[in-house]
Structure formats: structure tokens, C-alpha cells
Tab-separated table of C-alpha atoms in Angstrom:
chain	number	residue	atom	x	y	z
O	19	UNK	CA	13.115	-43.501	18.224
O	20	UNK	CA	10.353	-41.516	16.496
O	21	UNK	CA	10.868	-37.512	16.752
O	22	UNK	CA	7.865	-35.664	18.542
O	23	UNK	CA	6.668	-32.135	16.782
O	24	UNK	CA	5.756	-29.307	19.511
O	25	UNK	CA	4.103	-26.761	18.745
O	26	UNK	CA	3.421	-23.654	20.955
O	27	UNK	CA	-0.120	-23.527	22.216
O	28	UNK	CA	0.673	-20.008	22.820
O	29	UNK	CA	3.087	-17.307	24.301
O	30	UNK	CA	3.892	-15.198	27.376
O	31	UNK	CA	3.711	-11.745	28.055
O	32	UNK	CA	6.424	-10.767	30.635
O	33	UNK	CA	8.293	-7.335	32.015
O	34	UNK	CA	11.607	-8.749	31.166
O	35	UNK	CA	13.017	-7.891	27.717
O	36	UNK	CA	15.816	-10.072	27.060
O	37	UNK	CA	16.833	-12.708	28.805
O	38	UNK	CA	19.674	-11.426	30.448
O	39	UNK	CA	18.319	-10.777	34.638
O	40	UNK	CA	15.389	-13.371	34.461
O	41	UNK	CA	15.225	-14.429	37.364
O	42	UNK	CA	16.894	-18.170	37.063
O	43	UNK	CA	14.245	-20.017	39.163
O	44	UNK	CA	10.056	-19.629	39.005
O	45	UNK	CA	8.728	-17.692	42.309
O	46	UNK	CA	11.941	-15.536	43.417
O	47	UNK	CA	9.998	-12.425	42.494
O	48	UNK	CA	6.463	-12.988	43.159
O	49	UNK	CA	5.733	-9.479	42.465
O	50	UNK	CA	6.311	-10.119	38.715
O	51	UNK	CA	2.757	-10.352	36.801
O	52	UNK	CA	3.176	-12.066	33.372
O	53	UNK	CA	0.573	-12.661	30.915
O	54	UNK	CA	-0.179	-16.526	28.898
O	55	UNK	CA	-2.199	-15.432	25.205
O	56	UNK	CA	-3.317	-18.307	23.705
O	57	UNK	CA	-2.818	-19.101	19.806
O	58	UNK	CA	-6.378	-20.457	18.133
O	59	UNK	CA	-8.125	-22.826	18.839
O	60	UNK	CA	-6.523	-23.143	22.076
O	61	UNK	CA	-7.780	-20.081	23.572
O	62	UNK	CA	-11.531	-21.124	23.974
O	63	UNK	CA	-12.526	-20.477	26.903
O	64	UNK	CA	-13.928	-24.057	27.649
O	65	UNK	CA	-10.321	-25.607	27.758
O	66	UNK	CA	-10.017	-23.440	30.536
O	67	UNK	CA	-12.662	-24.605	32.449
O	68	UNK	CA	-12.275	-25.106	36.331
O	69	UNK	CA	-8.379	-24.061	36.512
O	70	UNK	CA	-9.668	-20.899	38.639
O	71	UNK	CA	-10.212	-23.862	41.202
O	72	UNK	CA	-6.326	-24.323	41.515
O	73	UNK	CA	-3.466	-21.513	43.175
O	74	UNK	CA	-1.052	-22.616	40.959
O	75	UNK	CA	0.170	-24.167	37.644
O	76	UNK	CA	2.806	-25.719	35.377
O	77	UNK	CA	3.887	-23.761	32.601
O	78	UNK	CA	5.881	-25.969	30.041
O	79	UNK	CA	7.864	-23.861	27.678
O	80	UNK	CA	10.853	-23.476	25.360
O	81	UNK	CA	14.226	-21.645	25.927
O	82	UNK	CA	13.974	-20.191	22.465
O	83	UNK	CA	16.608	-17.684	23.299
O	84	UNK	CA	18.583	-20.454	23.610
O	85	UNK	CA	20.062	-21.496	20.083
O	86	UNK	CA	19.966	-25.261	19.026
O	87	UNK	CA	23.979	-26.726	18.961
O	88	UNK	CA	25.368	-30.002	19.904
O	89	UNK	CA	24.806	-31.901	23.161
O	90	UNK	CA	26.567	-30.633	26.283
O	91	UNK	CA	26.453	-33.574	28.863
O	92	UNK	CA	28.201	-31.137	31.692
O	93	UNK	CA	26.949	-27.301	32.259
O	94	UNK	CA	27.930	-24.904	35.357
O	95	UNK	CA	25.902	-23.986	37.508
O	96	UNK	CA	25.440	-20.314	38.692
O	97	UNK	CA	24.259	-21.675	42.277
O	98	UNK	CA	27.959	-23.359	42.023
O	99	UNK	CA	30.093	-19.840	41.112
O	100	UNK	CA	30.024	-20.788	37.857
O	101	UNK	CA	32.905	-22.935	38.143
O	102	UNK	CA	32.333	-26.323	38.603
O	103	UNK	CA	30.499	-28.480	36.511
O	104	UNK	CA	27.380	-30.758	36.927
O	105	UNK	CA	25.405	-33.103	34.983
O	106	UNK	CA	22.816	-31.191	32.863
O	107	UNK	CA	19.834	-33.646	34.033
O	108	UNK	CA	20.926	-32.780	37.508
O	109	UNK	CA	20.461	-29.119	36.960
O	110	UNK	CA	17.689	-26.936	35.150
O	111	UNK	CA	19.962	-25.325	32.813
O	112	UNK	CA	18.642	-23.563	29.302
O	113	UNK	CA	21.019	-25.675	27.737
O	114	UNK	CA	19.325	-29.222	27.430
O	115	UNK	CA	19.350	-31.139	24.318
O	116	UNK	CA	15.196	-30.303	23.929
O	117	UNK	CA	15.590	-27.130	25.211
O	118	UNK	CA	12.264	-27.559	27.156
O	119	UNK	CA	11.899	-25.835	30.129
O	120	UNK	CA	9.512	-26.358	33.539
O	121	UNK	CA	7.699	-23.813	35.977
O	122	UNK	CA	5.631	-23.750	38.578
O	123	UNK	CA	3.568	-20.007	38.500
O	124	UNK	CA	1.158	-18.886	41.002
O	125	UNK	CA	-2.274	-17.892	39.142
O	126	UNK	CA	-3.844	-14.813	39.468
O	127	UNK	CA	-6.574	-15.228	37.384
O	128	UNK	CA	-8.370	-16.449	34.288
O	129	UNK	CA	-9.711	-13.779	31.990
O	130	UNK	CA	-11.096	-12.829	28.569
O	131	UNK	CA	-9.522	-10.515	26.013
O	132	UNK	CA	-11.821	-8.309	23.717
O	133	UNK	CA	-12.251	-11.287	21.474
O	134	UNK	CA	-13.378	-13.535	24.128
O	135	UNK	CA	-10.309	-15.476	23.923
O	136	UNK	CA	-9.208	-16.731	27.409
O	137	UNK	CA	-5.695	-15.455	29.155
O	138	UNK	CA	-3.927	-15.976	32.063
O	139	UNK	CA	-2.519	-14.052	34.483
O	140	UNK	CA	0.521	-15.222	36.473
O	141	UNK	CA	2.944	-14.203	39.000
O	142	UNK	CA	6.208	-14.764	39.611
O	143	UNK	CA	7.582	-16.396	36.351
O	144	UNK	CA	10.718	-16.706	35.036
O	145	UNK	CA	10.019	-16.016	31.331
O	146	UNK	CA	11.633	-13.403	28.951
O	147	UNK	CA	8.850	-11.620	26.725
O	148	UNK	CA	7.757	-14.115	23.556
O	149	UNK	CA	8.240	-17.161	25.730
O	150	UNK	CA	6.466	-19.719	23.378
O	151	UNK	CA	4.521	-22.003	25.514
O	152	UNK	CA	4.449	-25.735	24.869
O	153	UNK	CA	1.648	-26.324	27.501
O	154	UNK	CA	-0.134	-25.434	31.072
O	155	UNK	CA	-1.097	-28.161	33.846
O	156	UNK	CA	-2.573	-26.983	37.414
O	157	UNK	CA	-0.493	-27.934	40.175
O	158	UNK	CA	-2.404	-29.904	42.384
O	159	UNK	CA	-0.769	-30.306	45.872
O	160	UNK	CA	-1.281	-33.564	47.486
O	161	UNK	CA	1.129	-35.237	44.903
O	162	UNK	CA	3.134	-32.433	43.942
O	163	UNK	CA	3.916	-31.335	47.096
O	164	UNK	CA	7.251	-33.431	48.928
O	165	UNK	CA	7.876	-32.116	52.095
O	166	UNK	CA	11.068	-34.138	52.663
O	167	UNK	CA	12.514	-33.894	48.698
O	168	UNK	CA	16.110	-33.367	48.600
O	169	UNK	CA	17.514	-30.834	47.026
O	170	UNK	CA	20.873	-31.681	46.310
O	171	UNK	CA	23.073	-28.354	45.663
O	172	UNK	CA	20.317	-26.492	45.302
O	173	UNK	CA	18.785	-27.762	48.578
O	174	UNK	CA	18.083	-24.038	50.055
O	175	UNK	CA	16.908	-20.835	48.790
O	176	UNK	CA	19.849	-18.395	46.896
O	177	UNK	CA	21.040	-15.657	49.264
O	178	UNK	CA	19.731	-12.550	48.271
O	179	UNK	CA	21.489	-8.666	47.487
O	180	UNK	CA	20.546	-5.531	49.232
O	181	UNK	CA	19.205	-3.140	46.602
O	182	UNK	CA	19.656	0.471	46.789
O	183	UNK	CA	18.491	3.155	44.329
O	184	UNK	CA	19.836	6.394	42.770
O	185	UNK	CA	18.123	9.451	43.141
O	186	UNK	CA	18.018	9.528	39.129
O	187	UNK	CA	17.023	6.079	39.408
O	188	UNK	CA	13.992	6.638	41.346
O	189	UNK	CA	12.763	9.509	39.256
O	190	UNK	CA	13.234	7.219	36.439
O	191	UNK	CA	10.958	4.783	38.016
O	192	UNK	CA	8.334	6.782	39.110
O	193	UNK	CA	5.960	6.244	36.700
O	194	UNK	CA	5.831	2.700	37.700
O	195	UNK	CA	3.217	0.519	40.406
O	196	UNK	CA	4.604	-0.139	43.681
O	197	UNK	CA	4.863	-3.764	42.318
O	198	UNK	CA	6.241	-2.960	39.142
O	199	UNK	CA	8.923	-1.478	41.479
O	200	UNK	CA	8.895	-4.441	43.874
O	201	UNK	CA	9.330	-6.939	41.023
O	202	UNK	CA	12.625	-4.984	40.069
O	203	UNK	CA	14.023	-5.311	43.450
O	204	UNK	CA	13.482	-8.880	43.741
O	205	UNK	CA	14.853	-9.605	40.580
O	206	UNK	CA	17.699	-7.759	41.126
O	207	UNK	CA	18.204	-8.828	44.855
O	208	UNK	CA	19.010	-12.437	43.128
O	209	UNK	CA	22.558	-10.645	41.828
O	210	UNK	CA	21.967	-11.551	37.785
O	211	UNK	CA	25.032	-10.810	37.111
O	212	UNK	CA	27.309	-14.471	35.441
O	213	UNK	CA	28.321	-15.985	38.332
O	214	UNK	CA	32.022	-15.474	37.954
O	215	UNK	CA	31.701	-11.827	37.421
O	216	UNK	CA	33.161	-9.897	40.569
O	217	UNK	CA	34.241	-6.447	39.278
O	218	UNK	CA	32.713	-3.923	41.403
O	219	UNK	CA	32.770	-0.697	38.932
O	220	UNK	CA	30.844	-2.198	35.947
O	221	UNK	CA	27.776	-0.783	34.771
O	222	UNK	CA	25.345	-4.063	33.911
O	223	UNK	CA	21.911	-3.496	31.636
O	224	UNK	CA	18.562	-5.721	31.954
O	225	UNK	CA	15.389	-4.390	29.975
O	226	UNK	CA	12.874	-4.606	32.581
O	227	UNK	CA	8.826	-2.865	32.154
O	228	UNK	CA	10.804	-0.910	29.334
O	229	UNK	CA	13.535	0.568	31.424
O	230	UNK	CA	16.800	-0.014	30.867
O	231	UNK	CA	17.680	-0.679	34.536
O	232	UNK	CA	21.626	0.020	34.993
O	233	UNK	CA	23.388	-1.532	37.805
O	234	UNK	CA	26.439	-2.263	39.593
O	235	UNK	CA	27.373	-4.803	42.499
O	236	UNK	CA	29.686	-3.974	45.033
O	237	UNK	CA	30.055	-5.641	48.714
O	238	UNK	CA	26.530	-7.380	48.468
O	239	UNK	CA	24.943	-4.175	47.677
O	240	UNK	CA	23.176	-3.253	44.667
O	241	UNK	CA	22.967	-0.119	43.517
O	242	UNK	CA	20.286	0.483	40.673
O	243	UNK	CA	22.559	4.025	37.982
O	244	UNK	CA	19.484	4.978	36.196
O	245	UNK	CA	16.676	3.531	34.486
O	246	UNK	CA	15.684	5.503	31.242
O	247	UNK	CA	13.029	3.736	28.927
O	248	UNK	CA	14.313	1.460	27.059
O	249	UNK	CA	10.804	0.780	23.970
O	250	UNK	CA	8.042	-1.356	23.914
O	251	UNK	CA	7.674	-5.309	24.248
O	252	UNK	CA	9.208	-7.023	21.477
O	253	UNK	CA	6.385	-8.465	19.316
């Protein structure tokens, strides 16, 4: 078969640094506000036209976090502990042999940056900063929608972590919006810790809005250390 060359249309602007605590689906932390920038020519405004008729839209990216390596036909699944293994078309692991990934974002708006070069706004992604984006499609509901899809493991949502902050903690984050704040509660309320990790006195790190949000998991209760900045977006 013939090989097909994609190249990024563009790139996404997100709160979470590295890739470590994204959450692992699209919509767990709808307070999350990402930005899509456009490369040229594809950020004229006209190829934009009409999506601020639609809620929502595809985003089709690539796991470039992810490093290229031989295929790996099985993969384990977090929603699964960790520990048992599962076709990697039946799951939505980073891991797949084009390393192309899938999301459905809710859109907040269409806009224009100082060079009149359209951008999106979207919430609740699941994208570390840089994400290069492969392509956008609106979701339109009457054939995306399947009320009675199965869901095989994965068939209801992931249970979610009671977060609790430090004093320090919340001092830390005080400079941030309410939803800035929200967003790192949801995120964190999914437990990204690996899915066989169970020890109760380790500190964990995830770069989130530039804080360096330290955590540890005990007893289905999160409790957020400190969260001291942690630098700017990568570029």
C-alpha cells in the first residue's frame, strides 16, 4: 500500500505541560480552555466559515509525545488496573502504529488573532501543550450521536477522586480563575497516577497553567502538597 504524508494544519495551546495528568479521555474536565493556532494558509478565516453554527468538533491529532517503535498488537488499559491486556484497536491507547489520535471538544468560539488569522477556542480537551493537529471536523449530532452504542469495558464513566487542598497549596493557586482552579480539580479527580501505582506517601508532579501541582493519593482522597510555578508554555 502507498504511505500517506500528514502534515499538521496547526497546533494546540493547552494548560497541561507534559503529558503526564492529561486527562486520558476528551470532556472529563470541561473546565479546561485550550487554544487551536492555525499554521498558513490554513488559518484564513474563510475555511472557518459557519463552524460557529456547531457546539462541538473533532479534533484529529498526533501523540507526538509518543515516540515511533515497533507494533504492539496488545496494550493495558488504565480503565483495566493496568494489568490486563486488550487489543490496541479495541482501546484508544497513544500507542497505535499511526499514532493518530481522536477527540471530540466542545467549542467556545471562533476568533481572530492580531494578524487576522482565525483560532479556536475549546474546552475540555485532552491535549498536552504543542499538540500538532492533523485536522478539525464539526460534530454534527444526528449521525454522531448513538444513544444505544456499547461501550464495551469502557461502557460507563471512570469513578472519580475527592480532591482536597493544602493551605500552601491554595496560596499557591491564588493567582489563578475559578476555572483555572476547577480544571485542576477535575483533572486530578480522574486519579492520573499509572494505574498500578498504589503507594499512598508518594509525592506525584503534573505541570498544569505553570504550576507544578504536587500530589499524593491516599484512600480515594487527593490531596494537592503545593503548587509553585513551574515556567512558561513550551514553545
Amino acid at each position: 500500500m502507498k504511505e500517506a504524508l500528514l502534515r499538521p494544519i496547526g497546533y494546540v495551546r493547552s494548560p497541561y505541560g507534559e503529558k503526564f495528568a492529561v486527562p486520558r479521555q476528551p470532556r472529563l474536565a470541561p473546565h479546561t480552555k485550550s487554544e487551536i493556532h492555525f499554521t498558513q494558509p490554513y488559518g484564513t478565516p474563510e475555511a472557518f466559515r459557519g463552524l460557529d453554527g456547531f457546539s462541538h468538533i473533532f479534533v484529529i491529532f498526533l501523540f507526538d509525545r509518543i515516540p515511533p517503535g515497533p507494533f504492539r498488537p496488545t496494550v493495558r488499559p488504565p480503565r483495566l488496573g493496568g494489568n490486563e491486556r486488550e487489543g490496541v484497536f479495541a482501546t484508544r491507547s497513544p500507542y497505535r502504529p499511526s499514532r493518530i489520535g481522536l477527540s471530540v471538544v466542545k467549542l467556545e468560539a471562533v476568533k481572530q488573532d492580531d494578524n487576522n488569522q482565525a483560532f479556536l477556542t475549546i474546552s475540555g480537551g485532552d491535549f498536552t501543550d504543542g499538540t500538532p493537529v492533523l485536522d478539525i471536523k464539526p460534530y454534527v449530532p444526528f449521525s454522531d450521536s448513538i444513544p444505544d452504542a456499547k461501550g464495551g469495558f469502557a461502557s460507563t464513566p471512570p469513578q472519580t477522586l475527592e480532591v482536597r487542598y493544602s493551605k500552601e497549596a491554595g496560596s499557591d493557586l491564588s493567582s489563578l480563575s475559578e476555572d483555572e482552579r476547577e480544571s485542576i480539580t477535575e483533572t486530578l479527580a480522574q486519579d492520573p497516577r499509572p494505574a498500578y501505582s498504589n503507594d499512598g506517601e508518594r509525592i506525584y508532579g503534573a505541570v498544569i497553567y505553570c504550576r507544578n501541582i504536587r500530589f499524593r493519593v491516599s484512600d480515594g482522597l487527593v490531596t494537592v502538597v503545593d503548587a509553585k510555578k513551574a515556567g512558561d508554555f513550551k514553545d
